[in-house]
Every structure is written in structure tokens, then in C-alpha cells.
Amino acid sequence: LDVDAASLERGLARVRGAFDAAVAKGRTTRAEADAKLARLRAGTALADAAGSDLAIEAVFESLDLKRRVFGELDGVLGADALLATNTSYLDVDAIAAGSARPANVLGLHFFSPANVMKLVEVVRARATSPAALATGVAFARRLGKMPVVVGNA
């Protein structure tokens, strides 16, 4: 998701470019890259995220904005969906306070550039459930990343 069509198209162009580079370097085949791109859904409204099992917000480092996004996602996502923040320094517990489902909130801090860097901090907030934490770790591994569980500090 992005805030407007132009921003969304720039983001999609970067994703396509990353896949093109992976094909050029022999890290994947064109068919595999095209299959992954075909599964990509994009939009400019939070409602476009409906049906997702996991949402990772990556908005500006503003506590108020992140809390507002989490509150809005609560109204769009199913009750079991996880909410993750990509914050690098804000208090995940304070962000979770914007959600009606704090047990399903955690941090997934991807280092930049996220498509290259392997490390992902999986941040356990005060109310993060063991199932949510395990899902965050499994998700990072599925992406080929190295998850490291850390506390909210």
C-alpha cells in the first residue's frame, strides 16, 4: 500500500527492478520472478489489505501516525491477523496501544535495503503472544532472512 498512485507505481517499479536484477545475476529465473510478481497485490487504500494475515507498517517514524495506522488496520484485517511495525527506534508497546489486539502486535525491523540485508529484528512487545512471536520468526525465515528475537528497548 502507498498513499497515492504515483508513489505506489514508484514502489512497484523498484520491486520489478529488484526482480530484474536477481534474474540478471542468476539468483532466480524469469519464470520464478514473474510468478512472484503475479502474486503481488497493490493499492492505495487500507481496505486493499483486507484478507491479509500480516500487515507490516513502514510509515514515517511518528508514534501518532503508527498508532493511527494500527487502529485503522484493526477495522480492515481479520481478528487473527498480525500487525507488525518496522520501526527502528520507537516503543513497540506504545505503538501497540493504537490497536485493539496488542497480543497480535510485534516489531519486524528489516535493515535497509530490505531486499538485500539478511537480518530482521523480531521485537517482542509486552503483550505479544507466543504464537505471534513464532509467526514473526517463521515469516522472516520464509523470506530467507535471519530473525533475531529482541526485547522492546
Coordinates of C-alpha atoms in Angstrom, one line a residue:
L1 CA 0.0 0.0 0.0
D2 CA 1.1 3.5 -0.6
V3 CA -0.5 7.0 -0.2
D4 CA -1.2 7.7 -3.8
A5 CA -1.0 6.1 -7.3
A6 CA 2.3 7.8 -8.2
S7 CA 4.0 6.7 -5.0
L8 CA 2.6 3.2 -5.5
E9 CA 3.9 3.0 -9.1
R10 CA 7.4 4.1 -8.0
G11 CA 7.4 1.4 -5.3
L12 CA 6.2 -1.3 -7.8
A13 CA 8.9 -0.2 -10.2
R14 CA 11.5 -0.7 -7.5
V15 CA 10.1 -4.2 -6.8
R16 CA 10.2 -5.1 -10.5
G17 CA 13.7 -3.7 -10.7
A18 CA 14.9 -5.9 -7.8
F19 CA 13.5 -9.0 -9.5
D20 CA 15.1 -8.0 -12.8
A21 CA 18.4 -7.6 -11.1
A22 CA 18.0 -11.0 -9.4
V23 CA 17.3 -12.6 -12.8
A24 CA 20.3 -10.9 -14.4
K25 CA 22.6 -12.2 -11.6
G26 CA 21.2 -15.7 -11.9
R27 CA 19.7 -15.7 -8.4
T28 CA 16.3 -16.6 -9.8
T29 CA 14.7 -17.5 -13.2
R30 CA 12.5 -15.1 -15.2
A31 CA 9.6 -17.6 -14.7
E32 CA 10.1 -17.6 -10.9
A33 CA 10.3 -13.8 -10.8
D34 CA 7.2 -13.4 -13.0
A35 CA 5.3 -15.9 -10.8
K36 CA 6.2 -13.9 -7.6
L37 CA 5.2 -10.6 -9.3
A38 CA 1.9 -12.1 -10.4
R39 CA 1.1 -12.8 -6.7
L40 CA 1.8 -9.2 -5.7
R41 CA -1.3 -7.1 -4.8
A42 CA -1.0 -3.3 -4.5
G43 CA -3.3 -0.5 -3.7
T44 CA -3.7 3.0 -2.1
A45 CA -6.5 2.3 0.4
L46 CA -6.2 0.3 3.7
A47 CA -9.2 -1.7 2.5
D48 CA -6.9 -3.1 -0.1
A49 CA -5.2 -5.0 2.8
A50 CA -8.4 -6.9 3.7
G51 CA -7.8 -10.6 3.9
S52 CA -4.1 -10.3 4.8
D53 CA -2.8 -12.4 7.6
L54 CA 0.1 -10.0 8.4
A55 CA 0.5 -6.3 7.9
I56 CA 3.8 -4.6 8.3
E57 CA 3.6 -0.8 8.6
A58 CA 6.5 1.2 7.4
V59 CA 5.2 4.8 7.7
F60 CA 7.3 7.7 8.9
E61 CA 8.8 7.4 12.4
S62 CA 5.9 9.1 14.1
L63 CA 4.3 7.4 17.1
D64 CA 0.9 9.1 16.5
L65 CA 0.9 8.1 12.8
K66 CA 1.9 4.5 13.5
R67 CA -0.8 4.2 16.2
R68 CA -3.4 5.7 13.9
V69 CA -2.4 3.2 11.1
F70 CA -2.7 0.3 13.6
G71 CA -6.1 1.4 14.7
E72 CA -7.3 1.7 11.1
L73 CA -5.9 -1.7 10.3
D74 CA -7.9 -3.2 13.2
G75 CA -11.0 -2.3 11.2
V76 CA -9.8 -3.9 8.0
L77 CA -8.0 -7.0 8.9
G78 CA -9.4 -10.2 10.4
A79 CA -9.3 -10.7 14.1
D80 CA -6.4 -13.2 13.9
A81 CA -4.2 -11.0 11.6
L82 CA -0.8 -9.9 13.0
L83 CA 0.2 -6.2 13.0
A84 CA 3.9 -5.5 12.8
T85 CA 5.8 -2.3 12.8
N86 CA 9.1 -1.8 11.0
T87 CA 10.2 0.9 13.5
S88 CA 13.9 1.2 14.2
Y89 CA 13.6 3.0 17.5
L90 CA 10.0 3.8 18.6
D91 CA 8.5 2.0 21.6
V92 CA 6.5 -1.0 20.2
D93 CA 4.3 -1.1 23.3
A94 CA 3.3 2.5 22.7
I95 CA 2.5 1.6 19.0
A96 CA 0.6 -1.5 20.1
A97 CA -1.6 0.8 22.2
G98 CA -3.2 2.0 19.0
S99 CA -4.5 -1.5 18.3
A100 CA -7.4 -3.4 19.9
R101 CA -5.2 -6.6 19.5
P102 CA -1.9 -6.0 21.4
A103 CA -1.3 -9.8 21.6
N104 CA -1.0 -9.8 17.8
V105 CA 1.4 -6.8 17.6
L106 CA 5.2 -7.2 17.2
G107 CA 8.1 -5.5 15.6
L108 CA 9.6 -6.7 12.3
H109 CA 12.6 -4.4 11.8
F110 CA 14.1 -5.0 8.4
F111 CA 17.5 -3.5 7.8
S112 CA 18.0 -1.4 4.7
P113 CA 18.0 -2.3 1.9
A114 CA 15.4 -4.9 3.0
N115 CA 15.7 -7.0 -0.2
V116 CA 19.5 -7.4 0.4
M117 CA 20.1 -7.4 4.2
K118 CA 19.5 -10.7 5.9
L119 CA 19.0 -9.6 9.5
V120 CA 15.5 -9.0 10.8
E121 CA 14.8 -8.0 14.4
V122 CA 11.7 -9.6 15.7
V123 CA 10.6 -7.3 18.5
R124 CA 8.6 -8.9 21.4
A125 CA 6.4 -6.3 22.9
R126 CA 4.9 -6.6 26.4
A127 CA 1.7 -8.2 25.2
T128 CA 3.0 -10.1 22.1
S129 CA 1.7 -13.6 22.3
P130 CA 4.0 -16.6 21.9
A131 CA 2.1 -17.6 18.7
A132 CA 2.5 -14.1 17.2
L133 CA 6.2 -14.2 18.0
A134 CA 6.6 -17.6 16.5
T135 CA 4.8 -16.5 13.4
G136 CA 7.0 -13.5 13.0
V137 CA 10.1 -15.6 13.3
A138 CA 8.7 -18.2 10.8
F139 CA 7.7 -15.4 8.4
A140 CA 11.3 -13.9 8.4
R141 CA 12.7 -17.3 7.8
R142 CA 10.3 -17.9 4.9
L143 CA 11.7 -14.7 3.4
G144 CA 15.2 -16.1 3.6
K145 CA 16.1 -13.8 6.5
M146 CA 17.9 -14.3 9.8
P147 CA 15.4 -13.5 12.5
V148 CA 16.8 -12.4 15.9
V149 CA 14.2 -12.1 18.7
V150 CA 14.8 -8.9 20.7
G151 CA 13.1 -7.2 23.5
N152 CA 11.4 -3.8 23.2
A153 CA 14.2 -1.5 24.2

